[in-house]
XYZ file of C-alpha atoms in Angstrom:
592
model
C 93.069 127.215 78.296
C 90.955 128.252 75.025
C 88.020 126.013 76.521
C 85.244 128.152 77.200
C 83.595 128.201 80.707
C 79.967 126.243 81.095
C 77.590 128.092 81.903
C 74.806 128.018 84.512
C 71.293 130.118 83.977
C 71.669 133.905 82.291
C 70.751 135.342 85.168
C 71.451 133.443 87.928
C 73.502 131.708 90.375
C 74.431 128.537 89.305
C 77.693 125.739 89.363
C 79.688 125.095 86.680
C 83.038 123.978 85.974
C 85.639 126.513 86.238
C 88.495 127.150 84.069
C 91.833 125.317 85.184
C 93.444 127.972 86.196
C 90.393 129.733 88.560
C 91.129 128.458 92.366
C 90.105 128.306 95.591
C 91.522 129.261 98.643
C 91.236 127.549 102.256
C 92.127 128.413 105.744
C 95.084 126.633 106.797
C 93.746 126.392 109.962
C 89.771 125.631 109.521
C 89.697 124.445 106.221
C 86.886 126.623 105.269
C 86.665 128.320 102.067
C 87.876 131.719 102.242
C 88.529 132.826 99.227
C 88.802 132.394 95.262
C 91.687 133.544 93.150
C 93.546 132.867 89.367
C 96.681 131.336 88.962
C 99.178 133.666 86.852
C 102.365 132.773 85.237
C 101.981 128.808 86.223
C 102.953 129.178 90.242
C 101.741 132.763 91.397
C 97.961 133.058 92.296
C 95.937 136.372 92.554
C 93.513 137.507 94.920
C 91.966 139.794 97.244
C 94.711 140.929 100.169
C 91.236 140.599 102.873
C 90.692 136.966 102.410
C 94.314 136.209 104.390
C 94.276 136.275 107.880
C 97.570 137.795 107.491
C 100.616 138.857 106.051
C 102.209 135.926 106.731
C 99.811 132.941 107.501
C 100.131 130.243 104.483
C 97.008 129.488 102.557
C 96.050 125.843 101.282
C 95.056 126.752 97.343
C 93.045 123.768 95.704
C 93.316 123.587 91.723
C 89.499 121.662 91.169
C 89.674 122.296 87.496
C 92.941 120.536 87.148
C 92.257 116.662 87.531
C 94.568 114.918 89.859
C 96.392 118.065 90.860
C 97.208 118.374 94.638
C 96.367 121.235 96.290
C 99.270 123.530 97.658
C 100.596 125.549 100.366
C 100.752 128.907 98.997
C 102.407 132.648 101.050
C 102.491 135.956 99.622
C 105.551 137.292 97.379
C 107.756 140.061 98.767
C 106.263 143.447 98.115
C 102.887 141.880 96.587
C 100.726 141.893 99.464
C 98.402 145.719 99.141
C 95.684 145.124 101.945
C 92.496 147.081 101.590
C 92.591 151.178 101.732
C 89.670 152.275 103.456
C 86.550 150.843 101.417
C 87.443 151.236 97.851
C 91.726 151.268 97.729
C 93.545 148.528 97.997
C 92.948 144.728 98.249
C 95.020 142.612 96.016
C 97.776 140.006 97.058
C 99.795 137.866 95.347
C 100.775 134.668 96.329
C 103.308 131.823 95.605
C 102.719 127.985 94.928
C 104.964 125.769 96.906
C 103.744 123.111 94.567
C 102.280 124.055 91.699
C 99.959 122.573 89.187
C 101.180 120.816 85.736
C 101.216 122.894 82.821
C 102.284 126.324 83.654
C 98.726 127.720 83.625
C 97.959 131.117 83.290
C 94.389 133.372 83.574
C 94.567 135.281 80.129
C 94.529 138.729 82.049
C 93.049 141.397 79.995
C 93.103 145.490 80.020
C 89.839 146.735 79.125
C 87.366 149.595 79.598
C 84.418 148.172 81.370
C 81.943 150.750 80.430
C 78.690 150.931 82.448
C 75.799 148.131 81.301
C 78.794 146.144 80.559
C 77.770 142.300 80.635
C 80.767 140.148 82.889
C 80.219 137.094 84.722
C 81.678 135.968 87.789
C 83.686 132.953 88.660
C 84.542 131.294 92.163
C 84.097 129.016 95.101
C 81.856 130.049 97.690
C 81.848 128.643 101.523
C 80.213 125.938 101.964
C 80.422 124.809 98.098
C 83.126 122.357 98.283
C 82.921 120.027 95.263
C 84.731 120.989 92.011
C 82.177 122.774 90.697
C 82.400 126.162 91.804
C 79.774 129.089 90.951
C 79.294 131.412 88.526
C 76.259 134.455 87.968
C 76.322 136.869 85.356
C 76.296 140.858 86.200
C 75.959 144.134 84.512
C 78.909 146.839 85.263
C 77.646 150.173 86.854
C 79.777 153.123 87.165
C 82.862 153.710 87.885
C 83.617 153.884 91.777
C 87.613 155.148 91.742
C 89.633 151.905 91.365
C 86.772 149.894 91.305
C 84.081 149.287 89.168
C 80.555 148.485 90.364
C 78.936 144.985 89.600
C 75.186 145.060 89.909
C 74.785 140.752 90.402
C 71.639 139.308 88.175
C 71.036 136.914 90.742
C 68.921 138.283 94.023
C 71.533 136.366 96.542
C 75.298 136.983 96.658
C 77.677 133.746 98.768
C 78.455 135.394 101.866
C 82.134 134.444 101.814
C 84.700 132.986 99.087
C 83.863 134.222 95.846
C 86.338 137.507 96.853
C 88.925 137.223 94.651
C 87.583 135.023 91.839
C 88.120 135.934 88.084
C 85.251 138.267 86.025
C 85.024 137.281 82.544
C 83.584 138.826 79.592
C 80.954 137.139 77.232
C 83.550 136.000 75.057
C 84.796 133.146 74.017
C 87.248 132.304 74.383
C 86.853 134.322 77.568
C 89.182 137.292 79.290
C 89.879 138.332 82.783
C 88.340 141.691 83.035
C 89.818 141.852 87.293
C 88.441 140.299 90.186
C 85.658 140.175 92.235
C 85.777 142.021 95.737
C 82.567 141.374 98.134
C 81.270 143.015 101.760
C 79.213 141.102 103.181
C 76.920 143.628 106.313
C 76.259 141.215 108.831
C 74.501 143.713 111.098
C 71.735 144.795 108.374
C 68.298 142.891 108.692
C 67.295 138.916 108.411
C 69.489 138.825 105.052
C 72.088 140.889 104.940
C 73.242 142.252 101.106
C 76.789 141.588 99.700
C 77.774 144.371 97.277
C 80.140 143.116 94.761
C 82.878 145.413 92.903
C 85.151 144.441 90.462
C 88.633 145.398 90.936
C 89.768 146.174 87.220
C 93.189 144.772 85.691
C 94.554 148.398 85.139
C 94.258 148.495 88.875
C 96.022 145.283 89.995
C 98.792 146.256 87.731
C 98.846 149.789 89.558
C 99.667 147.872 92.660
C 101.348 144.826 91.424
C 103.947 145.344 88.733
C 104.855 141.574 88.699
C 101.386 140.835 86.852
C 102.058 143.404 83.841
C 103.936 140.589 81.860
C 100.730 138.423 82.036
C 98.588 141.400 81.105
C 97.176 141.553 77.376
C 95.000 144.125 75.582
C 95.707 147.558 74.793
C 96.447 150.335 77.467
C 94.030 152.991 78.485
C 96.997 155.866 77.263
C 98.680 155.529 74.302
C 102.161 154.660 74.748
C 103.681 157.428 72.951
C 102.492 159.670 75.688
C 103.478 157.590 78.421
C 107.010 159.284 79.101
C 105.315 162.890 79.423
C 102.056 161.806 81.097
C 104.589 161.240 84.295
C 105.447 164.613 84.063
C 104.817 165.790 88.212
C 103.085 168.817 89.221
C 100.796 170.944 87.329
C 102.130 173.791 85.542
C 99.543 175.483 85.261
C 97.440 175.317 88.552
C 93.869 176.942 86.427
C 93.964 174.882 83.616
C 94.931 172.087 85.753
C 91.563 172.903 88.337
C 89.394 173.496 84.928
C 90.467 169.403 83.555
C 90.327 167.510 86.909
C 86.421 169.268 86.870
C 85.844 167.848 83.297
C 86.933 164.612 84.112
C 85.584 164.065 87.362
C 82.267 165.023 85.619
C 81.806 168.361 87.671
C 82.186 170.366 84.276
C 78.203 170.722 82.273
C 79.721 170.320 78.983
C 80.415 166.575 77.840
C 82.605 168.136 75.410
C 85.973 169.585 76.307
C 87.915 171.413 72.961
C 91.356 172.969 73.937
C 94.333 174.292 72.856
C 97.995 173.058 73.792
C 101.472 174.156 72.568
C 103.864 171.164 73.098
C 106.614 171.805 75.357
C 104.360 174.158 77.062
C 103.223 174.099 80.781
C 99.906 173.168 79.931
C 101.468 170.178 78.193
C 103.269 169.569 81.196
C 100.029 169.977 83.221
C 97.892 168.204 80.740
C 99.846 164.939 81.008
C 99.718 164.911 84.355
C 95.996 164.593 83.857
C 95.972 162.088 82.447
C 98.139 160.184 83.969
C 96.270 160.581 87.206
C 92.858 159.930 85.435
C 94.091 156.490 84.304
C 94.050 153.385 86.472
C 97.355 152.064 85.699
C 99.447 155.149 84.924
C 98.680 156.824 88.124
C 100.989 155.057 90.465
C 103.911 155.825 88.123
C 103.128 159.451 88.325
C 105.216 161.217 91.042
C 103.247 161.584 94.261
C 101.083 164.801 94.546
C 102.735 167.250 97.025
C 101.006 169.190 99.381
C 101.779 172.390 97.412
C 99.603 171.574 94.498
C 96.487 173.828 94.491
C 93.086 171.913 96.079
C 90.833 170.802 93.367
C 93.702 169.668 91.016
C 93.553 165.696 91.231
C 91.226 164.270 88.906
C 89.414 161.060 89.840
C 91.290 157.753 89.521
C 89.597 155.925 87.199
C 88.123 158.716 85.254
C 89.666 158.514 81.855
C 88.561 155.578 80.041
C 91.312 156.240 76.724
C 93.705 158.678 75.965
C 94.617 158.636 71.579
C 97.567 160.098 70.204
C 95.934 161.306 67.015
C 99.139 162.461 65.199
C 99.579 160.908 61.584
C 96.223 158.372 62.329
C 93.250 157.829 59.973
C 90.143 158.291 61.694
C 89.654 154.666 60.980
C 92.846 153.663 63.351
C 91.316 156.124 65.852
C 88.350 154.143 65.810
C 90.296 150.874 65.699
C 91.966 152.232 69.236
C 88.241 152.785 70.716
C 87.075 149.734 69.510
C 89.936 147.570 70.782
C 89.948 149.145 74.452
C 86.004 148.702 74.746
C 86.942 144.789 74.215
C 85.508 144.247 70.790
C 88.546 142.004 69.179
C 87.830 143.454 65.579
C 91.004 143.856 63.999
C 89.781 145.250 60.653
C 89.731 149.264 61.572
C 87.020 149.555 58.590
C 84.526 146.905 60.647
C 85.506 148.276 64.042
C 84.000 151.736 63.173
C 81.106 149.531 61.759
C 80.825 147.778 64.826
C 80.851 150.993 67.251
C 78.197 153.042 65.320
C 75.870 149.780 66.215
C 75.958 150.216 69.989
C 77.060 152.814 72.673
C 80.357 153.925 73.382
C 79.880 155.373 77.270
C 83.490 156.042 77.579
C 85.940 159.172 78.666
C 87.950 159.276 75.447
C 91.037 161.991 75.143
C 92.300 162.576 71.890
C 95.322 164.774 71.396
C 96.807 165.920 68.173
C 93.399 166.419 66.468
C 94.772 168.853 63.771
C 97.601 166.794 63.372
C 95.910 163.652 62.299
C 96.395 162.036 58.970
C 92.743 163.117 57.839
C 91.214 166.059 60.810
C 88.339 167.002 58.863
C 87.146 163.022 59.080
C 88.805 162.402 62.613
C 86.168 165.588 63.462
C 83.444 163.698 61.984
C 84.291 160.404 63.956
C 84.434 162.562 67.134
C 80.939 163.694 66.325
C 79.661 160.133 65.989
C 81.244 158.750 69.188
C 79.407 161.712 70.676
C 76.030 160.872 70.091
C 76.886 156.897 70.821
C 77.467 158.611 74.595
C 81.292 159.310 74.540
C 82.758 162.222 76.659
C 85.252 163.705 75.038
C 88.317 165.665 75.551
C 89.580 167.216 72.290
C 93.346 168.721 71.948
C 94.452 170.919 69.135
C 98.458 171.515 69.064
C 100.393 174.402 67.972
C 101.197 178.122 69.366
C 99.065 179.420 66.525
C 96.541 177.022 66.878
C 93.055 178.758 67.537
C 90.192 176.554 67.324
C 86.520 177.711 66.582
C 83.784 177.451 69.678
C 81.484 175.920 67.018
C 83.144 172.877 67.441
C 82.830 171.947 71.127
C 79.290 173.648 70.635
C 78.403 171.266 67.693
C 79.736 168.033 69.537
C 78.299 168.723 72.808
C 74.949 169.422 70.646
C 75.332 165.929 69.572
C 76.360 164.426 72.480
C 72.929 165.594 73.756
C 70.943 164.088 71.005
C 72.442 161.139 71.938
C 71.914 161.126 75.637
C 67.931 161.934 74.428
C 68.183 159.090 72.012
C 69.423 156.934 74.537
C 66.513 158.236 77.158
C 63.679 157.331 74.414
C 64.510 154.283 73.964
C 64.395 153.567 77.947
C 60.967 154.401 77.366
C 60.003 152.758 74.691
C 60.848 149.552 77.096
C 58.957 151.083 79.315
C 56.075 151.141 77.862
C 56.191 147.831 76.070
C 56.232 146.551 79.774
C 53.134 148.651 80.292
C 51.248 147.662 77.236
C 49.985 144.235 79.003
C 48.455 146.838 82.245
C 47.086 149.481 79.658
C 44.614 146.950 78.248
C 44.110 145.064 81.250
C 43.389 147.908 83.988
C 41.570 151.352 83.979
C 43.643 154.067 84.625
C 46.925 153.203 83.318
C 47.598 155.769 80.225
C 51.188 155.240 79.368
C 52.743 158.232 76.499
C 52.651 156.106 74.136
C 51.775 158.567 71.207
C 53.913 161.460 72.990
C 57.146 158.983 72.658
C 56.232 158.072 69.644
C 55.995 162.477 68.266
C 59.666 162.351 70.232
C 60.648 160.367 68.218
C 59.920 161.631 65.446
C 60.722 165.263 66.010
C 64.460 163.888 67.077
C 65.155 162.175 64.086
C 64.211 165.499 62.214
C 66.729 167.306 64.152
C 69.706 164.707 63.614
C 68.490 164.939 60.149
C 68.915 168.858 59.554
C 71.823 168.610 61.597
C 73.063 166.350 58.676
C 71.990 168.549 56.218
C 71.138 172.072 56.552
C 73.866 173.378 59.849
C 75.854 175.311 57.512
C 73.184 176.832 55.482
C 71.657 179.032 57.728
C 73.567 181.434 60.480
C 71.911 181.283 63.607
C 71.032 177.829 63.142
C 72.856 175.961 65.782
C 71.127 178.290 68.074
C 68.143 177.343 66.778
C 69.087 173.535 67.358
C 69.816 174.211 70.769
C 66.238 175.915 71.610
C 64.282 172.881 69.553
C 67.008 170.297 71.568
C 65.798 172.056 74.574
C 61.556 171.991 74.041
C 62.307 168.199 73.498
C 64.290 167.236 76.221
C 61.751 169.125 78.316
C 59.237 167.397 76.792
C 61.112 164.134 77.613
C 60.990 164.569 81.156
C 57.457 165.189 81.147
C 57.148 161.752 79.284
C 59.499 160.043 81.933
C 56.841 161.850 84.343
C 53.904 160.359 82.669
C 55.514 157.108 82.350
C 56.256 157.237 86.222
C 52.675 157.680 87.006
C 51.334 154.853 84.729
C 53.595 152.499 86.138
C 52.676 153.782 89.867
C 48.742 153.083 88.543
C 49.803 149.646 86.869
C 51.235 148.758 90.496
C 48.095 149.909 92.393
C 45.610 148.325 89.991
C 47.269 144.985 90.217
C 47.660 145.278 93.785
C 44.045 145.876 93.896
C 42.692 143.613 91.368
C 44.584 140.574 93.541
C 43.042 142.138 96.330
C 39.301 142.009 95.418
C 40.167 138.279 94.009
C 41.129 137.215 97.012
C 38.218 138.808 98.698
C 36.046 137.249 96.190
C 37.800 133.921 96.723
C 37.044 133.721 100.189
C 33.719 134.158 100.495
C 33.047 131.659 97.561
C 34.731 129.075 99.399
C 32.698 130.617 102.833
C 29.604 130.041 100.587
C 30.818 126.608 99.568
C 31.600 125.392 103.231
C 27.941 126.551 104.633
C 26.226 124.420 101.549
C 25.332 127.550 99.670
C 27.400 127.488 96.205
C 24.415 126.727 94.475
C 22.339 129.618 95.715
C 20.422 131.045 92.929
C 21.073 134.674 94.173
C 24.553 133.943 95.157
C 25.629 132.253 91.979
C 24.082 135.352 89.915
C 26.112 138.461 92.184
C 29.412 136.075 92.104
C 29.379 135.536 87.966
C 28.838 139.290 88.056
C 32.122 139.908 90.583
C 33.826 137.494 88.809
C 33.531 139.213 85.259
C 34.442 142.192 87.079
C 38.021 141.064 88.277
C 38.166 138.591 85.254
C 37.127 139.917 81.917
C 37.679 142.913 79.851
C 39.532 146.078 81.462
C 39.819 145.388 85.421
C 38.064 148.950 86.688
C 38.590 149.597 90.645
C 35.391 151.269 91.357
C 33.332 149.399 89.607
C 34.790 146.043 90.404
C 35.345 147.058 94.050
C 31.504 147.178 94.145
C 30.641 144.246 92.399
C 32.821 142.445 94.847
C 31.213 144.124 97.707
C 27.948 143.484 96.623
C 28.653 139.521 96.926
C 30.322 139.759 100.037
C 27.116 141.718 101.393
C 24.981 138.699 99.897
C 26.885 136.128 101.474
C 27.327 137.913 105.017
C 22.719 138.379 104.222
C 22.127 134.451 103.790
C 24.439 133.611 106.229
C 22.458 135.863 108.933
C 25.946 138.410 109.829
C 25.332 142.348 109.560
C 26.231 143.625 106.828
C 28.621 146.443 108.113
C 30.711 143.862 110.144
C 33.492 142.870 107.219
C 35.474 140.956 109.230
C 33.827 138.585 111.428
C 34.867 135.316 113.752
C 33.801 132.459 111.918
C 35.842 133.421 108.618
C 38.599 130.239 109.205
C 42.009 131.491 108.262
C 42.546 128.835 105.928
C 40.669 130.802 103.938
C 43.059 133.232 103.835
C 40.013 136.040 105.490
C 38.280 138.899 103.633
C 40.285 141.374 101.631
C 43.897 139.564 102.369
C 46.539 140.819 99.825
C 47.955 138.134 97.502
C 50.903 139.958 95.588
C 49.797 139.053 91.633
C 51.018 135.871 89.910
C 50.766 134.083 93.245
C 48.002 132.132 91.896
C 47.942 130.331 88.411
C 45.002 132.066 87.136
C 46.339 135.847 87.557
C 49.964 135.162 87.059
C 48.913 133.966 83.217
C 46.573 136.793 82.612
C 49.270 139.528 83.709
């Protein structure tokens, strides 16, 4: 089972072998695939409720990475079958092997936050693919969608049917089951119809099936010393309930959340709740929430990424708990802090008993990092006497946002490497290059007095706030300018193939009325053809140019000049000024 899985292309559809214990599921009846699914606990398979017919109706599950293993008869266990909940509830069955396969296999099921731009890849056997090969495609994670999580697919083309249900993997290896794939496919939309693909997470499918826990690895999103009170019922505190379903269903402006919380107390009571409803798996085993509970008091499913239970931790085993729930199997806390300060942490982290941590001045600090690495945070300070300073939240949600701006500059920066090619080849196209470049620069001086100088000045974190502000606003206009180079990139392109083909055809007109070696011709063509072809394409100028062969051409051949378009062009030739998207022919795909 420690055998990695073969991969096809990065970023595209391809068939590999699967793993032994990734299936595929037939119709009874039809024989047609249906469905994928992994095998649990050697004789139970999971998979998505939609691709049975039925409650009842047996299933024929095929085992092609086991060699010489039968396929099996296979019905759903009492209590396991949750069939789909409107569009995004729902959807997971499991099943039982009448005969199952030799060696008690079992998908290594794994609990982890899939934060968004997440790489996964997905495993199964799609209809008509029926050889033991199976198919596999890599996709990013997008944001959360409730129980689900969004898959954006690298390749273009989604199977219609049977991949539902099959296993998505990290990049690991040896490789985890992040959940399952779950596929619509909308027959009624256009020539090709698009199949959106979701993942169904774990934490979810151990929400609705409490069989699969004991297969279930990795740590959980709540710690599990605040699992007994996060069950805790209705608010007790309807406000402060209303104020952290806002904050965590990303309502609230602040990405920051500091508050106070005497154990014991109804805002314990209410803050548990929270949490429990926030978090995938916890929120079935909260009690239901009663129509007497104030609107606006249910936070999101899926909204709370972690929950830490700070009290008598290092800031180095908080980090260690970050680290292991975003999947990064570092088990030295010292290297795990290492390890998150490289990348982005996008997650909804709560951590409660700040002030009561082994080392709060340094847990502080850490909470400042994972804020400008992109974490949301909600902070909780414990005690009756416990007051904490506004400072705080206003120093980490300062951070946070000189993050999120670090983050945005470096989306442009791609941006305009992708432009650089257009900026030299086409007129027009002015990308910010220099502007990103000051933004850069002026950012990194504000991180660096933030370092160094916030307590030596009063006023001054008001006076980080104002300069944050100029450069975010400065930012946008940036994003703005980038927007319009690439719109100009797009045009000039479109253009330049344009006049080539234009050019193109009335060459080869020339050619097939004997006249490609026409002095006067040959002489207004090089001239077009440097035009579209050398140096810095420039519309006007090379629109012109073009024109003035096509006039020459339309002169020798006897046709009026004003008539562009006229019956003897032979469509072979493609006729004047057809579009040709760039990079259909050798020639332009190279030079762009």
């Amino acid at each position: 089972m420690g055998e990695g899985v073969t991969r096809g292309t990065s970023d595209t559809m391809g068939h590999v072998r699967q793993k032994a214990w990734c299936v595929r599921l037939r119709s009874q009846g039809s024989d047609r695939v249906i469905g994928s699914g992994v095998l649990i606990d050697g004789d139970k398979v999971l998979t998505c409720a939609h691709v049975l017919a039925d409650r009842t109706s047996p299933v024929i599950v095929d085992f092609p990475g086991t060699e010489g293993a039968a396929g099996s008869t296979a019905t759903v266990v009492n209590g396991c079958w949750i069939p789909p909940r409107g569009e995004d509830r729902g959807d997971v069955v499991l099943l039982r092997l009448h005969r199952p396969p030799p060696g008690r296999l079992s998908a290594p099921l794994l609990r982890a936050a899939v934060a968004r731009g997440t790489r996964v890849r997905l495993c199964g056997y799609a209809d008509p693919v029926r050889d033991a090969r199976g198919v596999e495609l890599t996709a990013t994670a997008g944001p959360p969608s409730g129980e689900r999580v969004r898959l954006d697919p690298h390749s273009p083309r989604l199977p219609r049917r049977g991949l539902s249900g099959g296993p998505v993997l990290d990049t690991d290896d040896p490789s985890g089951v992040l959940g399952i794939v779950v596929t619509r496919y909308f027959e009624s939309v256009g020539p090709e119809p698009p199949v959106i693909a979701h993942m169904i997470p774990v934490e979810t499918i151990a929400r609705y099936l409490p069989d699969v826990r004991s297969c279930i690895s990795g740590p959980p999103g709540v710690d599990p010393r605040l699992v007994p009170s996060a069950a805790s019922g209705r608010t007790g505190d309807p406000g402060y309930a209303e104020r952290l379903a806002a904050w965590l269903g990303g309502r609230h402006p602040s990405p920051v959340y500091v508050t106070e919380v005497e154990r014991g107390s109804a805002r314990d009571r209410t803050l548990q709740r929270a949490l429990a409803l926030a978090d995938r798996e916890l929120s079935a085993d909260a009690p239901a929430v009663t129509s007497a509970d104030p609107a606006g008091t249910v936070p999101p499913v899926g909204s709370l990424d972690l929950a830490v239970d700070a009290r008598g931790a290092t800031a180095d085993e908080v980090a260690a708990r970050v680290a292991g729930r975003m999947n990064l199997k570092e088990p030295d806390p010292a290297r795990a802090r290492e390890r998150l300060r490289a990348g982005r942490v996008p997650l909804t982290v709560a951590v409660l008993g700040v002030n009561e941590a082994a080392e709060p001045e340094r847990l502080l600090a850490l909470c400042g990092e994972f804020a400008e690495l992109g974490c949301r945070l909600l902070l909780v300070f414990h005690g009756s006497d416990t007051r904490v300073d506004q400072a705080t939240e206003e120093d980490l949600a300062l951070r946070h946002r000189m993050g999120v701006l670090a983050e945005r500059l470096d989306a442009l920066d791609g941006r305009l490497r992708r432009l650089a090619p257009a900026r030299v080849r086409l007129a027009g196209v002015e990308p910010p290059d220099d502007a990103v470049t000051d933004l850069h620069l002026n950012l990194s001086l504000l991180r660096h007095a933030h370092r160094t100088g916030k307590d030596a000045a009063p006023g001054w974190a008001r006076t980080a706030q104002d300069r944050l502000k100029r450069l975010e606003r400065r930012t946008r206009r940036a994003e703005r300018d980038a927007d319009t180079a690439e719109e100009a990139a797009r045009k000039g392109y479109e253009r330049r193939a344009e006049l080539r083909g234009e050019l193109r055809t009335y060459r080869q007109l020339a050619a097939r009325h004997g006249r490609i070696e026409d002095v006067e011709l040959d002489g207004v063509y090089r001239a077009a053809h440097e035009a579209l072809h050398r140096g810095r394409f420039e519309a006007e100028s090379a629109g012109k140019a073009v024109a003035g062969y096509v006039d020459a051409v339309r002169r020798v051949l006897g046709w009026p000049p004003e008539e562009r378009a006229g019956q003897e062009e032979p469509r072979e030739y493609g006729g004047p000024g057809e579009h040709r998207e760039p990079g259909e022919h050798g020639e332009a795909e190279e030079e762009r």
